[in-house]
CSV table of C-alpha atoms and ligand atoms in Angstrom, one decimal:
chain,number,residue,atom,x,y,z
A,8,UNK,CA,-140.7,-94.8,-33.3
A,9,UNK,CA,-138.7,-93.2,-30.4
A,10,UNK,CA,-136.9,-89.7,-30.8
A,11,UNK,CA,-134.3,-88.4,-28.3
A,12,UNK,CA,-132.2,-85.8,-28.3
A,13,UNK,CA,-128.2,-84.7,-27.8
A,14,UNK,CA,-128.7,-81.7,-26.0
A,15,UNK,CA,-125.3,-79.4,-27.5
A,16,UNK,CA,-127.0,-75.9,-28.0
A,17,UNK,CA,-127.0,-74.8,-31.3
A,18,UNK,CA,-125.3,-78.8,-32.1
A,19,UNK,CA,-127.8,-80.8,-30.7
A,20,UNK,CA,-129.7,-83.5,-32.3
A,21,UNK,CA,-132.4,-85.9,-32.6
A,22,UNK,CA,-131.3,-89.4,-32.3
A,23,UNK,CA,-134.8,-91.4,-34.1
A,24,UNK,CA,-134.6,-95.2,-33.2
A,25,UNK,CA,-137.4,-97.9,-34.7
A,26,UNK,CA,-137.6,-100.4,-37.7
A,27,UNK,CA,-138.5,-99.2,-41.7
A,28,UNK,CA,-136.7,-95.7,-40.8
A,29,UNK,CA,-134.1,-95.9,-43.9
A,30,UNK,CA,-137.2,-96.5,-46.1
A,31,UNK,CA,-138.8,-92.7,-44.9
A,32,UNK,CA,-137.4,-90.4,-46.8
A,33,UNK,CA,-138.7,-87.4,-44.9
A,34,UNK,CA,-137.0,-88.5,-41.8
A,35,UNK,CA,-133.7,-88.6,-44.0
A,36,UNK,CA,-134.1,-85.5,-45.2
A,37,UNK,CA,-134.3,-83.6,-42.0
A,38,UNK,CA,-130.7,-84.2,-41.7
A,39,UNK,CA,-129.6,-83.3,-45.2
A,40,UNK,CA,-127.7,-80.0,-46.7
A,41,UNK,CA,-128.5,-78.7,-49.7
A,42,UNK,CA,-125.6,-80.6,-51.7
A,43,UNK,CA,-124.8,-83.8,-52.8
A,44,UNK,CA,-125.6,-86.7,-50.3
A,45,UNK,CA,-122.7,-89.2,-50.3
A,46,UNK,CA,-123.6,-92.4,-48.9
A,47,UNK,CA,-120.2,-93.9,-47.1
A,48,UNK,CA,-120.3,-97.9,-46.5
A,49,UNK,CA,-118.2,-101.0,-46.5
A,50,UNK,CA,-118.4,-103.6,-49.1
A,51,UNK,CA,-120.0,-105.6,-47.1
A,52,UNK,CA,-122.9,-103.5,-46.0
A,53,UNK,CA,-123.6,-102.4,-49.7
A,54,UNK,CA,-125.6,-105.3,-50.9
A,55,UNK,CA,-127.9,-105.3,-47.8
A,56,UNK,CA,-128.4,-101.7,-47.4
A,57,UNK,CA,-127.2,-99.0,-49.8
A,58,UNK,CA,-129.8,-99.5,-52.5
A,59,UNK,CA,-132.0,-98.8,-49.6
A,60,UNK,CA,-130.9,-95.5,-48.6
A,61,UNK,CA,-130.2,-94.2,-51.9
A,62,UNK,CA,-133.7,-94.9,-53.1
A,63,UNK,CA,-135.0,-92.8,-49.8
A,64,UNK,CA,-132.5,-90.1,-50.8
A,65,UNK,CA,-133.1,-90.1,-54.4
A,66,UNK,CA,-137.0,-90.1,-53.8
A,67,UNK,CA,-136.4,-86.7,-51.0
A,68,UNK,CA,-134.8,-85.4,-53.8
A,69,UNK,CA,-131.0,-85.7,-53.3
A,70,UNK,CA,-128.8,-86.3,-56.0
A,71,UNK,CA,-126.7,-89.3,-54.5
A,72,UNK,CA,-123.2,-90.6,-54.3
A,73,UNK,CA,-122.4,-93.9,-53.7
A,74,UNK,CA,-118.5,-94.4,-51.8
A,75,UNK,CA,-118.3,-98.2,-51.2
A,76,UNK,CA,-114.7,-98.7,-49.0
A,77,UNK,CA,-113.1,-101.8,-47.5
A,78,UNK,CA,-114.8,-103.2,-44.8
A,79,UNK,CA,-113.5,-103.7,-41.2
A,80,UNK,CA,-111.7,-102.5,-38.3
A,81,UNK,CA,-108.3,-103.4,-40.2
A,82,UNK,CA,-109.3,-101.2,-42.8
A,83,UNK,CA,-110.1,-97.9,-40.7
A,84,UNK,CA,-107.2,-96.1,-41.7
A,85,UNK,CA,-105.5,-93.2,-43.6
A,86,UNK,CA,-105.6,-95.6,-46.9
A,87,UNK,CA,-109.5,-95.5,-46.5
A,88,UNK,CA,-110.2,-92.6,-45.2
A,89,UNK,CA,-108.3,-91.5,-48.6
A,90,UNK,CA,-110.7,-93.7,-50.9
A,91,UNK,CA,-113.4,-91.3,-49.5
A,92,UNK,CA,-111.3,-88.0,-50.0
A,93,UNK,CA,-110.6,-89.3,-53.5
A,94,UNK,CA,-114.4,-89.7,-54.1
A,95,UNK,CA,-115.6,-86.8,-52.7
A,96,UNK,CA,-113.6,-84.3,-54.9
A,97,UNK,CA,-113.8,-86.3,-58.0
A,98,UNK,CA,-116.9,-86.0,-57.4
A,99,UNK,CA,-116.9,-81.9,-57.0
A,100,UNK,CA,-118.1,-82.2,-54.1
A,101,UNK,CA,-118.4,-79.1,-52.2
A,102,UNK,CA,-119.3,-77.6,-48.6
A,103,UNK,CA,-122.7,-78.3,-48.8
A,104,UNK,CA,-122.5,-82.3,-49.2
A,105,UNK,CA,-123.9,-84.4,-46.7
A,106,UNK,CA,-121.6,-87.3,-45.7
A,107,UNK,CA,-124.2,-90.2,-44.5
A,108,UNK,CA,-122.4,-92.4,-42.7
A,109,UNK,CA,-124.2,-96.1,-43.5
A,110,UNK,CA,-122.6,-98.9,-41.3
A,111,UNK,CA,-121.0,-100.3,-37.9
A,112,UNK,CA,-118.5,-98.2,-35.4
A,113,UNK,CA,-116.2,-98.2,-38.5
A,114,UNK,CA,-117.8,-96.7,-40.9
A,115,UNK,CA,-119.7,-94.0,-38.9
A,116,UNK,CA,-116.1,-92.8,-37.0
A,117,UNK,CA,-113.9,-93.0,-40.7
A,118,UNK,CA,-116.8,-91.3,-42.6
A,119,UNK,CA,-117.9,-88.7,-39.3
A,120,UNK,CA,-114.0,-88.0,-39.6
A,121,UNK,CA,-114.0,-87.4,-43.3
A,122,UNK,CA,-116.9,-85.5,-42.8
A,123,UNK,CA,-115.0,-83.3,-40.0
A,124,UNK,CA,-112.1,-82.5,-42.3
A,125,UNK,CA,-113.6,-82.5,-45.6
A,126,UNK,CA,-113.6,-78.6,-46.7
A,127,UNK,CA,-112.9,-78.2,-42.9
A,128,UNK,CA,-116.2,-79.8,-42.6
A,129,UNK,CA,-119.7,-80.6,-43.9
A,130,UNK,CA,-123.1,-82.0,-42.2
A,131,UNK,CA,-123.1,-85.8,-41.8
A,132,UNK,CA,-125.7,-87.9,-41.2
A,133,UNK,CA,-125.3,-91.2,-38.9
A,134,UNK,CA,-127.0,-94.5,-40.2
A,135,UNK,CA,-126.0,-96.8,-37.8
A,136,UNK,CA,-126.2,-100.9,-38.6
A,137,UNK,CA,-124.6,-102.5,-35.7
A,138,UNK,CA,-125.9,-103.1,-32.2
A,139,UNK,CA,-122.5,-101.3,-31.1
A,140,UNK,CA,-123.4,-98.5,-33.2
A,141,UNK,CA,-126.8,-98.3,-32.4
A,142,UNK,CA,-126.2,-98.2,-28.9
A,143,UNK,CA,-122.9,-96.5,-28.6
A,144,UNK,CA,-120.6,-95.2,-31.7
A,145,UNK,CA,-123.2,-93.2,-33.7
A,146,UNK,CA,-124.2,-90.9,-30.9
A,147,UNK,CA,-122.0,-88.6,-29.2
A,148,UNK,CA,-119.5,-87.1,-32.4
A,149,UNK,CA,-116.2,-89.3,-31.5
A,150,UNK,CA,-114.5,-89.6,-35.2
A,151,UNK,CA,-111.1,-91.1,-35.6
A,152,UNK,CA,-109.0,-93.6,-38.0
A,153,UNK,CA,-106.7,-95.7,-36.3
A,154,UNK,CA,-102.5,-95.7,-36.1
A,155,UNK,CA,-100.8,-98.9,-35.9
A,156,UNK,CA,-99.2,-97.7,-32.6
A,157,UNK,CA,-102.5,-97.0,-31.1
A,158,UNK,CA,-106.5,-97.2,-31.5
A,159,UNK,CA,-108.5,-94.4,-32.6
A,160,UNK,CA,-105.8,-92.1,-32.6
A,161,UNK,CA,-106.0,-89.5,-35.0
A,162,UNK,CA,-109.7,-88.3,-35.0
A,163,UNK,CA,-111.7,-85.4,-34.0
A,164,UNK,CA,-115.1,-84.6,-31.9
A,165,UNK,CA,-117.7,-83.7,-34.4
A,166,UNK,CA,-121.5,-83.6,-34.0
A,167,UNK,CA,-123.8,-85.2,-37.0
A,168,UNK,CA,-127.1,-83.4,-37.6
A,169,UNK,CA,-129.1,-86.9,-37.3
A,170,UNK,CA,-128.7,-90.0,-35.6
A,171,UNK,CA,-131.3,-92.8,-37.5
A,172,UNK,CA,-131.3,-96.2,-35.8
A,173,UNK,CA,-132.9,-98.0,-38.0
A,174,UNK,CA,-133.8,-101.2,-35.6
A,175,UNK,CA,-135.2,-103.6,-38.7
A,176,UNK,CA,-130.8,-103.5,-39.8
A,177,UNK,CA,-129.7,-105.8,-36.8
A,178,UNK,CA,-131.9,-108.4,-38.2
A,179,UNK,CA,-129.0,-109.2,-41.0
A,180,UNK,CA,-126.2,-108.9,-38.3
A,181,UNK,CA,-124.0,-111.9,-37.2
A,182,UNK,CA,-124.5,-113.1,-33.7
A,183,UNK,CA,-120.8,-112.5,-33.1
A,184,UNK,CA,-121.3,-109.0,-34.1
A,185,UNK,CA,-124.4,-108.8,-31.9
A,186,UNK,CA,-122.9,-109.9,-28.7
A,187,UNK,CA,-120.1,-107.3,-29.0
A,188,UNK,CA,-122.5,-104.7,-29.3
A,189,UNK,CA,-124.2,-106.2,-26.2
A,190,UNK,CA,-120.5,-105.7,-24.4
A,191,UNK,CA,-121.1,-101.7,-24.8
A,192,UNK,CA,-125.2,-102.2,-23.3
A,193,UNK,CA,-123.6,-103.8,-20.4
A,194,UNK,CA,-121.2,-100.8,-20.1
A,195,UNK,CA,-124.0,-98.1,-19.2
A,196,UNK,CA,-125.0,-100.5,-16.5
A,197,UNK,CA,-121.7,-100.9,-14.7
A,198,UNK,CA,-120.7,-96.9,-15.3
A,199,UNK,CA,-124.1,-95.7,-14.4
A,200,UNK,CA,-127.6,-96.8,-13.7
A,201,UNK,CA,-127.5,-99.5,-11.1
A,202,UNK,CA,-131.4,-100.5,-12.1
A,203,UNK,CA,-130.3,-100.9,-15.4
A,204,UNK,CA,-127.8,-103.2,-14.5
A,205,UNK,CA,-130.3,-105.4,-13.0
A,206,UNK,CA,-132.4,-105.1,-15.6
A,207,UNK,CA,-129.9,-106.4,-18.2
A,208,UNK,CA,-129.4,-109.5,-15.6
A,209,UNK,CA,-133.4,-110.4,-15.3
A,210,UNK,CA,-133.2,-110.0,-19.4
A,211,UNK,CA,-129.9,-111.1,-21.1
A,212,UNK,CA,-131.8,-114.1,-22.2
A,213,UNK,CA,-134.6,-112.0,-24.3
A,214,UNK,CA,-131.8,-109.6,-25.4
A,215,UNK,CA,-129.5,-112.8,-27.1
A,216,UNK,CA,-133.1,-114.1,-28.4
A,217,UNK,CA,-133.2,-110.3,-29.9
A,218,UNK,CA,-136.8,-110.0,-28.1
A,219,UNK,CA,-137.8,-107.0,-30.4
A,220,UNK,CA,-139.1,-105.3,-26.7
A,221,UNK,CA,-136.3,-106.0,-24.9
A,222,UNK,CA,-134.2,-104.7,-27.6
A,223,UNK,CA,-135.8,-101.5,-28.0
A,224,UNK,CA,-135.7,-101.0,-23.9
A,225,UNK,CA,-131.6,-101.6,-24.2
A,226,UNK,CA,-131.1,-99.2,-27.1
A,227,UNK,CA,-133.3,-96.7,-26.3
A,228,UNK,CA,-132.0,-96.8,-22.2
A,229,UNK,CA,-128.3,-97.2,-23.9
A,230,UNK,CA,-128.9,-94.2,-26.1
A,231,UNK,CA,-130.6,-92.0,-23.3
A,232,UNK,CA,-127.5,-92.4,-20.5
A,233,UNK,CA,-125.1,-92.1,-23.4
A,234,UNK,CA,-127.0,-88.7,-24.4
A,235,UNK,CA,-126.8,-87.3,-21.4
A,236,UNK,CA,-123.3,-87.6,-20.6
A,237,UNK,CA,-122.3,-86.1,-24.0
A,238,UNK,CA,-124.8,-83.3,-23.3
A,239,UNK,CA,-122.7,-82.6,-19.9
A,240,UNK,CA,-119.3,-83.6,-21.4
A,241,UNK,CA,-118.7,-83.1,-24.9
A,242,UNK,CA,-115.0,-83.1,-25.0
A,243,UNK,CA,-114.7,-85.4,-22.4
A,244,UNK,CA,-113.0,-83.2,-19.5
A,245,UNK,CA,-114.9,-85.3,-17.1
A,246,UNK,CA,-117.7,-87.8,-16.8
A,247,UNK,CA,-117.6,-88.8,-20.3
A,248,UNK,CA,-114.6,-90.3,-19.6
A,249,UNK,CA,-116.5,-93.2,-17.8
A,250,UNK,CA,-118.0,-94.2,-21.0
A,251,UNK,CA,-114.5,-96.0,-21.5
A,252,UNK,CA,-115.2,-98.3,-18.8
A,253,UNK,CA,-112.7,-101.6,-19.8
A,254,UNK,CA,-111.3,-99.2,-22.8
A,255,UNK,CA,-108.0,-99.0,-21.9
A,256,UNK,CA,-107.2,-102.8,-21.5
A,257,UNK,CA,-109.5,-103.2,-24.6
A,258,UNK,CA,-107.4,-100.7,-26.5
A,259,UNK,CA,-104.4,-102.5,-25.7
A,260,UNK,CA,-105.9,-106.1,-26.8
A,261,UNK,CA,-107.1,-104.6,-29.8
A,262,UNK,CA,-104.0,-103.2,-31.1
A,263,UNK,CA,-101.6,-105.5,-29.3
A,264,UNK,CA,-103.1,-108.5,-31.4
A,265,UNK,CA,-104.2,-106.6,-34.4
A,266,UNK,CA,-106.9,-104.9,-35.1
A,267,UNK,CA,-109.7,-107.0,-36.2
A,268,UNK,CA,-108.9,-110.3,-34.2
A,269,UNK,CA,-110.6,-109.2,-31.5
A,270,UNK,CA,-113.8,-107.4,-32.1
A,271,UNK,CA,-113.9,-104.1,-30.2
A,272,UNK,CA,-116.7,-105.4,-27.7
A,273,UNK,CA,-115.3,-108.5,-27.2
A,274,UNK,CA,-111.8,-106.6,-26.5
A,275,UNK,CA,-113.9,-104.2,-24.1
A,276,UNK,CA,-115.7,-107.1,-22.0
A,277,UNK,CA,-112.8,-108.9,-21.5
A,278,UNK,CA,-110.9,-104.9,-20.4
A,279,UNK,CA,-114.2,-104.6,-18.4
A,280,UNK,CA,-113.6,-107.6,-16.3
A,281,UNK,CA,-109.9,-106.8,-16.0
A,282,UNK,CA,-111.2,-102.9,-14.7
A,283,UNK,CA,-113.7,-104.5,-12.1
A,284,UNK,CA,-110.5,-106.5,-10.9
A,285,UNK,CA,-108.7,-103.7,-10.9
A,286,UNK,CA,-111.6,-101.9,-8.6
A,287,UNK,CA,-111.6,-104.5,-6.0
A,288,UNK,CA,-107.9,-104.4,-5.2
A,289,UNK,CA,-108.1,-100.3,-4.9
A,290,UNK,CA,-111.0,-101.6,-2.0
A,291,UNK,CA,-114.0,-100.2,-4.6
A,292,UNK,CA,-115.7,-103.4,-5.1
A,293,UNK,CA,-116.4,-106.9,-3.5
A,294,UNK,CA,-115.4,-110.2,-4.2
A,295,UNK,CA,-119.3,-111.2,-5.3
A,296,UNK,CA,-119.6,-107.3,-7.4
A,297,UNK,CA,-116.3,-108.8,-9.7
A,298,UNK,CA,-118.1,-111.7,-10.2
A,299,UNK,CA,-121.8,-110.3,-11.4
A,300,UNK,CA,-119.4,-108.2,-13.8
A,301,UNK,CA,-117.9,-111.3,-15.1
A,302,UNK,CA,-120.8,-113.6,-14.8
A,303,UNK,CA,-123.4,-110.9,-16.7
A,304,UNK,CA,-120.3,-110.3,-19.8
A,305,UNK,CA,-120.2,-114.1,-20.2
A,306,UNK,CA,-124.0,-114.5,-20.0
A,307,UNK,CA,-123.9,-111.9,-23.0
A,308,UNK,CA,-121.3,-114.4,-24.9
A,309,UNK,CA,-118.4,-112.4,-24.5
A,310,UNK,CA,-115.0,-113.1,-23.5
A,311,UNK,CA,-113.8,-112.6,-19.8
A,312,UNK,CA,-110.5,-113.9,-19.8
A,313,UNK,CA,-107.5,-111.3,-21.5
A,314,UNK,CA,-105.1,-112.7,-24.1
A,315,UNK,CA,-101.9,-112.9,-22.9
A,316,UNK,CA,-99.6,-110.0,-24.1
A,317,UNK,CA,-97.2,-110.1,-21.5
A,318,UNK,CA,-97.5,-107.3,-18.9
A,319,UNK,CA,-94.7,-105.2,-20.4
A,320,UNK,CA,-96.2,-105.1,-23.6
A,321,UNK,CA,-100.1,-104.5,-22.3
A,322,UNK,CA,-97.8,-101.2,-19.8
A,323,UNK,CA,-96.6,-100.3,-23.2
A,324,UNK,CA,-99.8,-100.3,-25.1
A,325,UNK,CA,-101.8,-98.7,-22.4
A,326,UNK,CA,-99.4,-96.0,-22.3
A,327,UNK,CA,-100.6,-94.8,-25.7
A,328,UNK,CA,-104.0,-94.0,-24.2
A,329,UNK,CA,-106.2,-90.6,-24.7
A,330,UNK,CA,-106.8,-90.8,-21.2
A,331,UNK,CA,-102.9,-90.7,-20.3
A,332,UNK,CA,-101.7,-87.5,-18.7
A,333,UNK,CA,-97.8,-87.0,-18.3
A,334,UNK,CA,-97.0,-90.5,-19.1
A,335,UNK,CA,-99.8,-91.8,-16.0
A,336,UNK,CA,-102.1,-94.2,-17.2
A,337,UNK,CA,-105.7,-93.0,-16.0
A,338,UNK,CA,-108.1,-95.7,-15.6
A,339,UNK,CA,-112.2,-95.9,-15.9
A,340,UNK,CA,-112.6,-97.9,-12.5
A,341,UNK,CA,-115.8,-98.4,-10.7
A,342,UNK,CA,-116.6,-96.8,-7.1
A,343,UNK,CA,-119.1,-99.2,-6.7
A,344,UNK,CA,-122.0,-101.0,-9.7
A,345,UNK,CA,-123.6,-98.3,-11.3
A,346,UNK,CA,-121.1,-95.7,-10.4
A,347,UNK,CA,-117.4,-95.1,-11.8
A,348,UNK,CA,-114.4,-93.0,-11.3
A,349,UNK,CA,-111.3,-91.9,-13.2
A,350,UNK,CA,-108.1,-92.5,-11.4
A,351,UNK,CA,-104.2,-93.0,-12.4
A,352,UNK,CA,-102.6,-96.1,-10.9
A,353,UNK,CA,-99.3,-97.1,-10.2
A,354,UNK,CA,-98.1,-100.1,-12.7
A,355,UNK,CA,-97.3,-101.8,-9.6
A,356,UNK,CA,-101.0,-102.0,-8.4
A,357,UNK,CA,-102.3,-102.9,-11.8
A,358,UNK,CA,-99.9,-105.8,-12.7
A,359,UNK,CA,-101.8,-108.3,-10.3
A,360,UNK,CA,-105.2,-107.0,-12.0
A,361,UNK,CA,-104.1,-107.9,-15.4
A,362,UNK,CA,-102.2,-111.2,-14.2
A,363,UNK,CA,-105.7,-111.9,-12.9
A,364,UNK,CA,-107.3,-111.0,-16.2
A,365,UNK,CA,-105.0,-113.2,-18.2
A,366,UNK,CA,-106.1,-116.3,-16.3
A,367,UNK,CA,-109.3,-116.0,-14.6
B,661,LIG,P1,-117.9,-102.7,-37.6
B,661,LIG,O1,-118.3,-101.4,-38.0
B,661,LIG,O2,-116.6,-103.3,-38.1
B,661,LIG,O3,-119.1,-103.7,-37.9
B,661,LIG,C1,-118.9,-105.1,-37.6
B,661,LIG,C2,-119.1,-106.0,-38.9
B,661,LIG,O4,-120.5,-106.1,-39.1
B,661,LIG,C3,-118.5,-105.4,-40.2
B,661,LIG,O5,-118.0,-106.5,-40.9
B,661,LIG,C4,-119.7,-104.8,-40.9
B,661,LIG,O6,-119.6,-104.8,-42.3
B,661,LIG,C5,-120.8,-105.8,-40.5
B,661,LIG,N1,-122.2,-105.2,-40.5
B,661,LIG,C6,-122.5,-103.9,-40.1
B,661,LIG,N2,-123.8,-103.8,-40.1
B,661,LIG,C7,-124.3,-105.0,-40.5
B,661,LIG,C8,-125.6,-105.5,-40.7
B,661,LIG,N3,-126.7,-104.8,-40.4
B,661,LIG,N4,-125.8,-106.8,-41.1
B,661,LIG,C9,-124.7,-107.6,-41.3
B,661,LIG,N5,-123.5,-107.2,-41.2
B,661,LIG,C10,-123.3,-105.9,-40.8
B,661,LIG,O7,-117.8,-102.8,-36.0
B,661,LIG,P2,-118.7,-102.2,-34.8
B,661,LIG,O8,-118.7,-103.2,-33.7
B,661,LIG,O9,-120.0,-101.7,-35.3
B,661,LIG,O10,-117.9,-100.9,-34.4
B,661,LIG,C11,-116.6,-101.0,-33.8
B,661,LIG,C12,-115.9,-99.7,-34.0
B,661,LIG,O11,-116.6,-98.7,-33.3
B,661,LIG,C13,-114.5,-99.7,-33.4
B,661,LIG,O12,-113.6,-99.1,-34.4
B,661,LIG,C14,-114.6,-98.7,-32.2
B,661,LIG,O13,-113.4,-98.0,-32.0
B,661,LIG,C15,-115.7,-97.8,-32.7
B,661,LIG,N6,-116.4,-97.2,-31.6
B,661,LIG,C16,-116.6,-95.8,-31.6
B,661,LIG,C17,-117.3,-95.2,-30.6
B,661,LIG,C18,-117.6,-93.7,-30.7
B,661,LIG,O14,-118.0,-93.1,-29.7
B,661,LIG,N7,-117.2,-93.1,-31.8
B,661,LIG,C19,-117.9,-95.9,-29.6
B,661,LIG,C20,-117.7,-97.3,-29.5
B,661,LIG,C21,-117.0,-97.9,-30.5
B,662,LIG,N1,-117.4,-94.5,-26.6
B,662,LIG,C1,-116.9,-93.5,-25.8
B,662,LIG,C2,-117.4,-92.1,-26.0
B,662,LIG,O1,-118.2,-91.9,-26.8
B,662,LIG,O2,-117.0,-91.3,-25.3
């Protein structure tokens, strides 16, 4: 078992990664209020996991709520995020509930964001489930529902108490599932740590065979660099912004065709290519850097080629972007491998990245 921590002052926390942890009830408990403990989750991570967690609750002593909503990115609205409301004051639930968040980058953003609002807020608990979470979403105190005009918009930053990465839950998730999370790993590479970079490239082969060592290197590595930059950047004023390496294409792909056709790491790798593209022709990277970037996100089974929007339609959906200041788009763009930058381009100088991204 590995423990790190988000260094926030008096809203830091530990962030414990191994396998069996949803079974130890005393690790559970360190992040729990006095109050009722409501367990958040989709329908489709109940059966494999919720009797689980409520058993460890039950046996720390918690009295237990169960709030089972629709599963998927398609369902990470104001309709779902209402199921929970609903629950929670049926329920009487009051300031002292803990919200534990049990699930993918859906669940732990629509329940952290319940958790942020409910009673103008209550202690949650993150149980991440998916590689993508483990790695990325349950660290760091993003929350948000989507709008069907743009991703992630309505949300808040708020901190849980507990990160538990349970490692022994990947080995029920979907290889599809898997490789998207493996599209955030990659990301920590590009943004910032050059050696991990080559480490991901000497080991991409262990990490899709889900070598249990390799594993644990990228999560823990993934959760140390992600750490740190929230520790420096909490609100994202500055270097956290990097973490959205590929985000702003991949925003645009997810909305623009849905949300759910496109996982979000799939939509990412292929916004990550488009990004290193992007780089080269502002005279960042080479010719050979593009194509490590694209050769390393297709190694990792993930798609390098953008669907086709139509370059009007991606302006317009990248437009609705948090990073956008005064109507600019600002893009995540990388100075060189293992170092990025944030920078607004002219539409002018990005329309031959993303006709390149559409049919490379
Ligand atoms: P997800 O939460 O939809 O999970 C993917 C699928 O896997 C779902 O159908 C889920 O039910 C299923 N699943 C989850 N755990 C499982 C398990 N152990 N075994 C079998 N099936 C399992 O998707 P995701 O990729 O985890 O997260 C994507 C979301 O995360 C996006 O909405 C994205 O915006 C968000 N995100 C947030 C942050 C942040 O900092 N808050 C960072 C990155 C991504
Ligand atoms: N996933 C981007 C962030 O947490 O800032």
């Amino acid at each position: 078992m590995d423990e790190l921590r988000v260094n926030l002052a008096d809203r830091g926390y530990p962030i414990v990664i191994g396998p069996g942890l949803i079974r130890q009830e005393a690790l559970l408990k360190r992040g729990l209020g006095s109050g009722i403990a409501a367990v958040v989750t989709s329908d489709r991570i109940a059966p494999l996991y919720l009797k689980t967690v409520t058993d460890t609750l039950a046996r720390g002593g918690a009295q237990v709520l169960e709030i089972v909503v629709p599963d998927g990115e398609q369902a990470k609205n104001w309709e779902t995020l209402n199921l929970v409301y609903d629950a929670l004051l049926a329920n009487r639930c009051d300031r002292k509930t803990t919200i534990v968040a049990l699930g993918g980058g859906v669940i732990g953003d629509l329940a952290g964001f319940a958790a942020a609002t409910y009673q103008r807020g209550v202690p949650f608990i993150q149980v991440p489930t998916t590689l993508l979470a483990l790695v990325d979403s349950s660290v760091g105190g993003k929350t948000a529902i989507n709008h069907p005009l743009g991703k992630n918009m309505i949300g808040a930053f708020y901190q849980p108490q507990l990160v538990l990465a349970d490692t022994d839950t990947l080995s029920t998730l979907p290889d599809r599932e898997y490789r998207s999370g493996l599209g955030e790993v990659v990301k920590y590479g590009f943004i910032y740590d050059y050696a991990f970079l080559e480490w991901l490239e000497a080991n991409m082969d262990a990490l899709l065979a889900r070598d249990p060592a390799a594993l644990t290197h990228a999560i823990r590595r993934s959760c140390e660099i992600k750490a740190g930059i929230v520790a420096q950047d909490e609100r994202e004023t500055g270097i956290r912004a990097w973490l959205n390496l590929g985000h702003t294409f991949g925003h645009a792909i997810e909305t623009g065709l849905g949300y759910g056709e496109w996982l979000h790491g799939e939509a990412v790798a292929a916004g990550m290519v488009a990004a290193a593209e992007l780089s080269r022709l502002q005279g960042n990277l080479s010719v050979a850097d593009v194509a490590r970037v694209r050769r390393l996100i297709k190694r990792a089974g993930l798609p390098t080629v953008s669907p086709d929007l139509g370059q009007a339609r991606y302006f317009d959906l990248m437009r609705i972007d948090k990073k956008a200041e005064g109507g600019a788009i600002r893009y995540v763009l990388l100075k060189r491998l293992g170092e990025a930058y944030v920078a607004p381009v002219p539409d002018a100088q990005v329309a031959p990245a993303l006709a390149a991204a559409v049919s490379n």
